[in-house]
Amino acid sequence: MLGDTSFAIHPGKEKKVDAVVYRDIGNLVDVEKTGAAYFFQCVNGKVAIQFYTDAIIRVTMNQKQKPALNHSKAVIVEPQLVEVEEHDTEEVLILKSTKLELHIEKQPCRIKVLDPQGRVLVSEDKHGMAYRENGEVIAFKQMKENDHFYGFGEKSGHLNKRGERLEMWNTDVYAPHNPETNALYESIPYFMTLRDGNAHGIFFDNTFRTFFDMKTSEEYYSFSAEGGQLDYYVMVGPHPKMVLEQYTYLTGRMPLPPKWSLGYHQSRYSYETEAEVRELAQNFIDKNIPVDVIHLDIHYMNGYRVFTFDKERFPNPEKLIADLKEMGIRVVPIVDPGVKKDSEYPIYQEGVREDNFCKYIEGDIYYGEVWPGASAFPDFTEERVRKWWGDKHAFYTSIGIEGIWNDMNEPAVFNETKTMDVEVMHRNDGNPTTHRELHNVYGLLMGKATYEGMKDNLQGKRPFLLTRAGYAGVQRYGSVWTGDNRSFWEHLQMSLPMVMNLGLSGVAFTGPDVGGFAHDTNAELLTRWTQVGAFTPFFRNHSAIGFRYQEPWQFGEKYEAIMKKYIQMRYVWMPQLYSLFYQASKQGLPVMRPLLMEYPDDVKTYNINDQFMIGDNVIMAPILNPAVTDRAVYLPEGDWVEFSTGASYEGEKVHLIHAELEDLPIFVRKGSAIMQGEWSSNQDKQTKTLTMNVYASSNEESYSFTFYDDDGESFAYENGEFLKLDLEIQSSADKIEINVVEKEGSYQPSYREIKIELVGATNQSVFVNGAESKRITL
Ligand code: GLC
């Protein structure tokens, strides 16, 4: 291929690109209010404005007709009744809520969003909303010198996306995942802008192929789509956490996951036989290495037919699953959307008979080549089909399976375009349209079908879903892993900003394939990656066919011991992590976050890619390079204590930290606390002793947090069976006061008290609810 040599950049090859001409929306000529929505007639199109809350507005532009306001696949709420003050003059219409001001200039139509202090957040000047004759729609917004851009779902590269042009088109990328490979498996057309410590968000709710351009100009950025309406929401923050709460208010939050899904997952493409899986499980037991889940990749099926087992390789899946469960291990099988074209295969027969597959407009089923060969694809855009597919999961739940792994749901097809023909039709619950429009939501809707089907079938147990593809709102159904990475140090490095940006995009439960999927891993890389994995929200070691096996014991005892220590540590930290997952389910805040989320006033945090936070008080600074045992760590405001050494470090400084292969530098903020359980065994993973490690500060300081626990697997928490403690820690020179500000719920955990341990050699007295004590009795 010539493109692989320098010939690709031969001066004579430069392409002349014709200037793209957009038609501007033009002057505003008429305003009409219907219910709570404002409709503007402009010379070249129509615009609707709605207040969703007093902090969220929605703008919808349609160049042809009155904007349609009811077609979102992502937004799950209706607009609230918001009190809006109106001022109308010749030049501008001002709409004001308590949290934002909207200035709609009329000649030409230009929209500005301001905060209550009058600061401009989002604005248009020379360019505003526009479109092209080919259907493309675009919005240009002014870009300020100190704008930093985050979110955008699953993207390679660094945290801050200023200077990038990003594309959203769900794509199966086996290779490469380079910094410039930006269309990956998930499309989350949402971002947050951080400017001088204040943040706001924009969600561009358009399911066509979309682009975000923070590269072409230094004066403005744009977001555009190949078709559909220009439909976007502005969330005014101003704190990054508020922006995310506002965005996840619109698109939903993750359900509380089953606790077992927060444990360690072991996977391989593929563990190919029942005997291999049993041996694998036994190894974990014998070595006392924690594992909660073993994944079954495509080889478990009969000829890659979903909803089947290969009876030669897996003669008795039910017994296998029951035996593993006794050992404390669950099995999660892969389920892809492609249904093998095979007239003797019941799922295919039923799908054809009941008209459940995607078809061309002329009526022919669309077939694409995937693992089973020519396959048909269920039309998940139709409620009836989702129900059919969901119900089919009784096949799995009836033999004790509680979790499903959805893959290839972009959908991936082995052809030039990597996906289904864009002219294939979707029924779309009565509004038929093409795959061009719904490609980016195919995975989301498969996730919905699977999650809801599993939930029904499990009758009161929480399902777990892992999905590769998705759209905004995917957090409502599944956790997301970042697809086919490689065993490169660069991919370990890149996984941090990737997972943090997913977290900033509302998807809290994510992680990469630990150790790297393709390419051969090595002892050091796997060890360092496992240290990071112990603290990424989703923790799964997965590797590809044809490459080195990478279970924690594959590289000898020295490495095994270190990996075991960190996998066990995951379980020691489980009470802390579970409380953070609870927070994610309630407020949409990520478990793993960039420092800027907690320290938005500290510009030094704005592009830290190689450190991350767990919650609001713990900073992880892993080693991400081979043979390196020292690294620079930036600690923001406050005083910090290194978790394993107990050494104190001053904030707002860069420190050089030493970390041998067995060390992962972890810093806890003084004045705060973390909840710690213990590791017992695979068969018994319940926390029996709960300890609150208080990182004593001798300064006057106060810290609040919520501890949450429940049975970890049922929905009984919906009926009050949980334990929720709002805790407050007041530090001062001579005493530490711990107060249970509020206790809620009726759940009785097996531990009956919380032991309090002061970390750091201080001799302050400890008071619990006013009385000197070192325990909180439950
Ligand atoms: C895809 C998935 C990978 C899986 C493989 C086989 O490449 O991303 O995780 O192992 O398919 O199913």
PDB file of N, CA, C and O in Angstrom, residues 630-665:
ATOM      1  N   ASP A 630      10.421   5.519  39.562  1.00  0.00           N
ATOM      2  CA  ASP A 630      10.235   6.851  40.149  1.00  0.00           C
ATOM      3  C   ASP A 630       9.372   7.655  39.210  1.00  0.00           C
ATOM      4  O   ASP A 630       9.510   7.541  37.994  1.00  0.00           O
ATOM      5  N   ARG A 631       8.503   8.454  39.776  1.00  0.00           N
ATOM      6  CA  ARG A 631       7.692   9.307  38.907  1.00  0.00           C
ATOM      7  C   ARG A 631       7.293  10.590  39.628  1.00  0.00           C
ATOM      8  O   ARG A 631       7.268  10.648  40.856  1.00  0.00           O
ATOM      9  N   ALA A 632       6.967  11.588  38.816  1.00  0.00           N
ATOM     10  CA  ALA A 632       6.490  12.848  39.374  1.00  0.00           C
ATOM     11  C   ALA A 632       5.005  12.701  39.662  1.00  0.00           C
ATOM     12  O   ALA A 632       4.270  12.097  38.876  1.00  0.00           O
ATOM     13  N   VAL A 633       4.576  13.217  40.801  1.00  0.00           N
ATOM     14  CA  VAL A 633       3.157  13.174  41.158  1.00  0.00           C
ATOM     15  C   VAL A 633       2.744  14.583  41.570  1.00  0.00           C
ATOM     16  O   VAL A 633       3.382  15.191  42.427  1.00  0.00           O
ATOM     17  N   TYR A 634       1.692  15.069  40.960  1.00  0.00           N
ATOM     18  CA  TYR A 634       1.175  16.373  41.367  1.00  0.00           C
ATOM     19  C   TYR A 634       0.059  16.163  42.385  1.00  0.00           C
ATOM     20  O   TYR A 634      -0.902  15.430  42.141  1.00  0.00           O
ATOM     21  N   LEU A 635       0.211  16.792  43.534  1.00  0.00           N
ATOM     22  CA  LEU A 635      -0.849  16.717  44.543  1.00  0.00           C
ATOM     23  C   LEU A 635      -1.475  18.097  44.692  1.00  0.00           C
ATOM     24  O   LEU A 635      -0.762  19.082  44.892  1.00  0.00           O
ATOM     25  N   PRO A 636      -2.783  18.176  44.554  1.00  0.00           N
ATOM     26  CA  PRO A 636      -3.430  19.478  44.667  1.00  0.00           C
ATOM     27  C   PRO A 636      -3.558  19.918  46.140  1.00  0.00           C
ATOM     28  O   PRO A 636      -3.059  19.227  47.046  1.00  0.00           O
ATOM     29  N   GLU A 637      -4.237  20.992  46.330  1.00  0.00           N
ATOM     30  CA  GLU A 637      -4.439  21.601  47.648  1.00  0.00           C
ATOM     31  C   GLU A 637      -4.741  20.578  48.752  1.00  0.00           C
ATOM     32  O   GLU A 637      -5.481  19.621  48.530  1.00  0.00           O
ATOM     33  N   GLY A 638      -4.199  20.805  49.921  1.00  0.00           N
ATOM     34  CA  GLY A 638      -4.429  19.902  51.054  1.00  0.00           C
ATOM     35  C   GLY A 638      -3.136  19.192  51.415  1.00  0.00           C
ATOM     36  O   GLY A 638      -2.102  19.384  50.761  1.00  0.00           O
ATOM     37  N   ASP A 639      -3.217  18.383  52.455  1.00  0.00           N
ATOM     38  CA  ASP A 639      -2.068  17.547  52.796  1.00  0.00           C
ATOM     39  C   ASP A 639      -2.455  16.110  52.485  1.00  0.00           C
ATOM     40  O   ASP A 639      -3.615  15.722  52.647  1.00  0.00           O
ATOM     41  N   TRP A 640      -1.484  15.325  52.087  1.00  0.00           N
ATOM     42  CA  TRP A 640      -1.767  13.986  51.576  1.00  0.00           C
ATOM     43  C   TRP A 640      -0.902  12.938  52.271  1.00  0.00           C
ATOM     44  O   TRP A 640       0.248  13.208  52.608  1.00  0.00           O
ATOM     45  N   VAL A 641      -1.460  11.756  52.447  1.00  0.00           N
ATOM     46  CA  VAL A 641      -0.721  10.671  53.076  1.00  0.00           C
ATOM     47  C   VAL A 641      -0.643   9.506  52.088  1.00  0.00           C
ATOM     48  O   VAL A 641      -1.664   9.107  51.523  1.00  0.00           O
ATOM     49  N   GLU A 642       0.573   9.010  51.872  1.00  0.00           N
ATOM     50  CA  GLU A 642       0.713   7.874  50.958  1.00  0.00           C
ATOM     51  C   GLU A 642       0.216   6.628  51.683  1.00  0.00           C
ATOM     52  O   GLU A 642       0.603   6.351  52.820  1.00  0.00           O
ATOM     53  N   PHE A 643      -0.634   5.882  51.020  1.00  0.00           N
ATOM     54  CA  PHE A 643      -1.381   4.783  51.618  1.00  0.00           C
ATOM     55  C   PHE A 643      -0.489   3.699  52.239  1.00  0.00           C
ATOM     56  O   PHE A 643      -0.731   3.254  53.358  1.00  0.00           O
ATOM     57  N   SER A 644       0.543   3.262  51.533  1.00  0.00           N
ATOM     58  CA  SER A 644       1.281   2.122  52.081  1.00  0.00           C
ATOM     59  C   SER A 644       2.464   2.532  52.953  1.00  0.00           C
ATOM     60  O   SER A 644       2.869   1.770  53.831  1.00  0.00           O
ATOM     61  N   THR A 645       3.014   3.718  52.716  1.00  0.00           N
ATOM     62  CA  THR A 645       4.171   4.121  53.538  1.00  0.00           C
ATOM     63  C   THR A 645       3.765   4.994  54.717  1.00  0.00           C
ATOM     64  O   THR A 645       4.519   5.136  55.680  1.00  0.00           O
ATOM     65  N   GLY A 646       2.602   5.645  54.615  1.00  0.00           N
ATOM     66  CA  GLY A 646       2.174   6.559  55.669  1.00  0.00           C
ATOM     67  C   GLY A 646       2.879   7.912  55.612  1.00  0.00           C
ATOM     68  O   GLY A 646       2.654   8.779  56.462  1.00  0.00           O
ATOM     69  N   ALA A 647       3.710   8.103  54.596  1.00  0.00           N
ATOM     70  CA  ALA A 647       4.445   9.375  54.508  1.00  0.00           C
ATOM     71  C   ALA A 647       3.499  10.509  54.117  1.00  0.00           C
ATOM     72  O   ALA A 647       2.562  10.309  53.346  1.00  0.00           O
ATOM     73  N   SER A 648       3.770  11.701  54.674  1.00  0.00           N
ATOM     74  CA  SER A 648       2.927  12.870  54.377  1.00  0.00           C
ATOM     75  C   SER A 648       3.542  13.707  53.264  1.00  0.00           C
ATOM     76  O   SER A 648       4.760  13.823  53.159  1.00  0.00           O
ATOM     77  N   TYR A 649       2.674  14.274  52.463  1.00  0.00           N
ATOM     78  CA  TYR A 649       3.128  15.124  51.358  1.00  0.00           C
ATOM     79  C   TYR A 649       2.282  16.391  51.328  1.00  0.00           C
ATOM     80  O   TYR A 649       1.066  16.337  51.521  1.00  0.00           O
ATOM     81  N   GLU A 650       2.948  17.459  51.016  1.00  0.00           N
ATOM     82  CA  GLU A 650       2.266  18.749  50.935  1.00  0.00           C
ATOM     83  C   GLU A 650       1.578  18.894  49.579  1.00  0.00           C
ATOM     84  O   GLU A 650       2.125  18.463  48.557  1.00  0.00           O
ATOM     85  N   GLY A 651       0.426  19.523  49.586  1.00  0.00           N
ATOM     86  CA  GLY A 651      -0.308  19.738  48.345  1.00  0.00           C
ATOM     87  C   GLY A 651       0.209  20.935  47.562  1.00  0.00           C
ATOM     88  O   GLY A 651       1.098  21.651  48.021  1.00  0.00           O
ATOM     89  N   GLU A 652      -0.346  21.116  46.361  1.00  0.00           N
ATOM     90  CA  GLU A 652       0.040  22.166  45.417  1.00  0.00           C
ATOM     91  C   GLU A 652       1.525  22.109  45.073  1.00  0.00           C
ATOM     92  O   GLU A 652       2.185  23.131  44.893  1.00  0.00           O
ATOM     93  N   LYS A 653       2.005  20.875  44.989  1.00  0.00           N
ATOM     94  CA  LYS A 653       3.427  20.653  44.685  1.00  0.00           C
ATOM     95  C   LYS A 653       3.563  19.372  43.858  1.00  0.00           C
ATOM     96  O   LYS A 653       2.736  18.475  43.959  1.00  0.00           O
ATOM     97  N   VAL A 654       4.673  19.327  43.128  1.00  0.00           N
ATOM     98  CA  VAL A 654       5.025  18.091  42.432  1.00  0.00           C
ATOM     99  C   VAL A 654       6.047  17.352  43.269  1.00  0.00           C
ATOM    100  O   VAL A 654       7.009  17.956  43.740  1.00  0.00           O
ATOM    101  N   HIS A 655       5.816  16.065  43.491  1.00  0.00           N
ATOM    102  CA  HIS A 655       6.747  15.267  44.291  1.00  0.00           C
ATOM    103  C   HIS A 655       7.334  14.164  43.432  1.00  0.00           C
ATOM    104  O   HIS A 655       6.653  13.638  42.542  1.00  0.00           O
ATOM    105  N   LEU A 656       8.551  13.794  43.722  1.00  0.00           N
ATOM    106  CA  LEU A 656       9.148  12.646  43.051  1.00  0.00           C
ATOM    107  C   LEU A 656       8.904  11.443  43.947  1.00  0.00           C
ATOM    108  O   LEU A 656       9.345  11.407  45.095  1.00  0.00           O
ATOM    109  N   ILE A 657       8.167  10.467  43.429  1.00  0.00           N
ATOM    110  CA  ILE A 657       7.748   9.336  44.261  1.00  0.00           C
ATOM    111  C   ILE A 657       8.421   8.061  43.755  1.00  0.00           C
ATOM    112  O   ILE A 657       8.446   7.792  42.550  1.00  0.00           O
ATOM    113  N   HIS A 658       8.923   7.306  44.685  1.00  0.00           N
ATOM    114  CA  HIS A 658       9.570   6.050  44.345  1.00  0.00           C
ATOM    115  C   HIS A 658       8.552   4.916  44.444  1.00  0.00           C
ATOM    116  O   HIS A 658       7.797   4.842  45.400  1.00  0.00           O
ATOM    117  N   ALA A 659       8.539   4.039  43.469  1.00  0.00           N
ATOM    118  CA  ALA A 659       7.601   2.901  43.502  1.00  0.00           C
ATOM    119  C   ALA A 659       8.215   1.708  42.801  1.00  0.00           C
ATOM    120  O   ALA A 659       8.299   1.665  41.571  1.00  0.00           O
ATOM    121  N   GLU A 660       8.649   0.755  43.586  1.00  0.00           N
ATOM    122  CA  GLU A 660       9.157  -0.496  43.035  1.00  0.00           C
ATOM    123  C   GLU A 660       8.011  -1.237  42.350  1.00  0.00           C
ATOM    124  O   GLU A 660       6.850  -0.853  42.501  1.00  0.00           O
ATOM    125  N   LEU A 661       8.326  -2.300  41.684  1.00  0.00           N
ATOM    126  CA  LEU A 661       7.289  -3.015  40.937  1.00  0.00           C
ATOM    127  C   LEU A 661       6.094  -3.399  41.816  1.00  0.00           C
ATOM    128  O   LEU A 661       4.957  -3.419  41.348  1.00  0.00           O
ATOM    129  N   GLU A 662       6.356  -3.665  43.087  1.00  0.00           N
ATOM    130  CA  GLU A 662       5.230  -4.062  43.945  1.00  0.00           C
ATOM    131  C   GLU A 662       4.442  -2.869  44.478  1.00  0.00           C
ATOM    132  O   GLU A 662       3.462  -3.055  45.190  1.00  0.00           O
ATOM    133  N   ASP A 663       4.837  -1.656  44.110  1.00  0.00           N
ATOM    134  CA  ASP A 663       4.187  -0.477  44.703  1.00  0.00           C
ATOM    135  C   ASP A 663       3.309   0.281  43.725  1.00  0.00           C
ATOM    136  O   ASP A 663       3.702   0.565  42.597  1.00  0.00           O
ATOM    137  N   LEU A 664       2.152   0.637  44.205  1.00  0.00           N
ATOM    138  CA  LEU A 664       1.269   1.562  43.489  1.00  0.00           C
ATOM    139  C   LEU A 664       1.107   2.771  44.397  1.00  0.00           C
ATOM    140  O   LEU A 664       0.528   2.657  45.483  1.00  0.00           O
ATOM    141  N   PRO A 665       1.606   3.926  44.014  1.00  0.00           N
ATOM    142  CA  PRO A 665       1.444   5.103  44.875  1.00  0.00           C
ATOM    143  C   PRO A 665      -0.022   5.544  44.963  1.00  0.00           C
ATOM    144  O   PRO A 665      -0.677   5.795  43.952  1.00  0.00           O
TER     145      PRO A 665
END
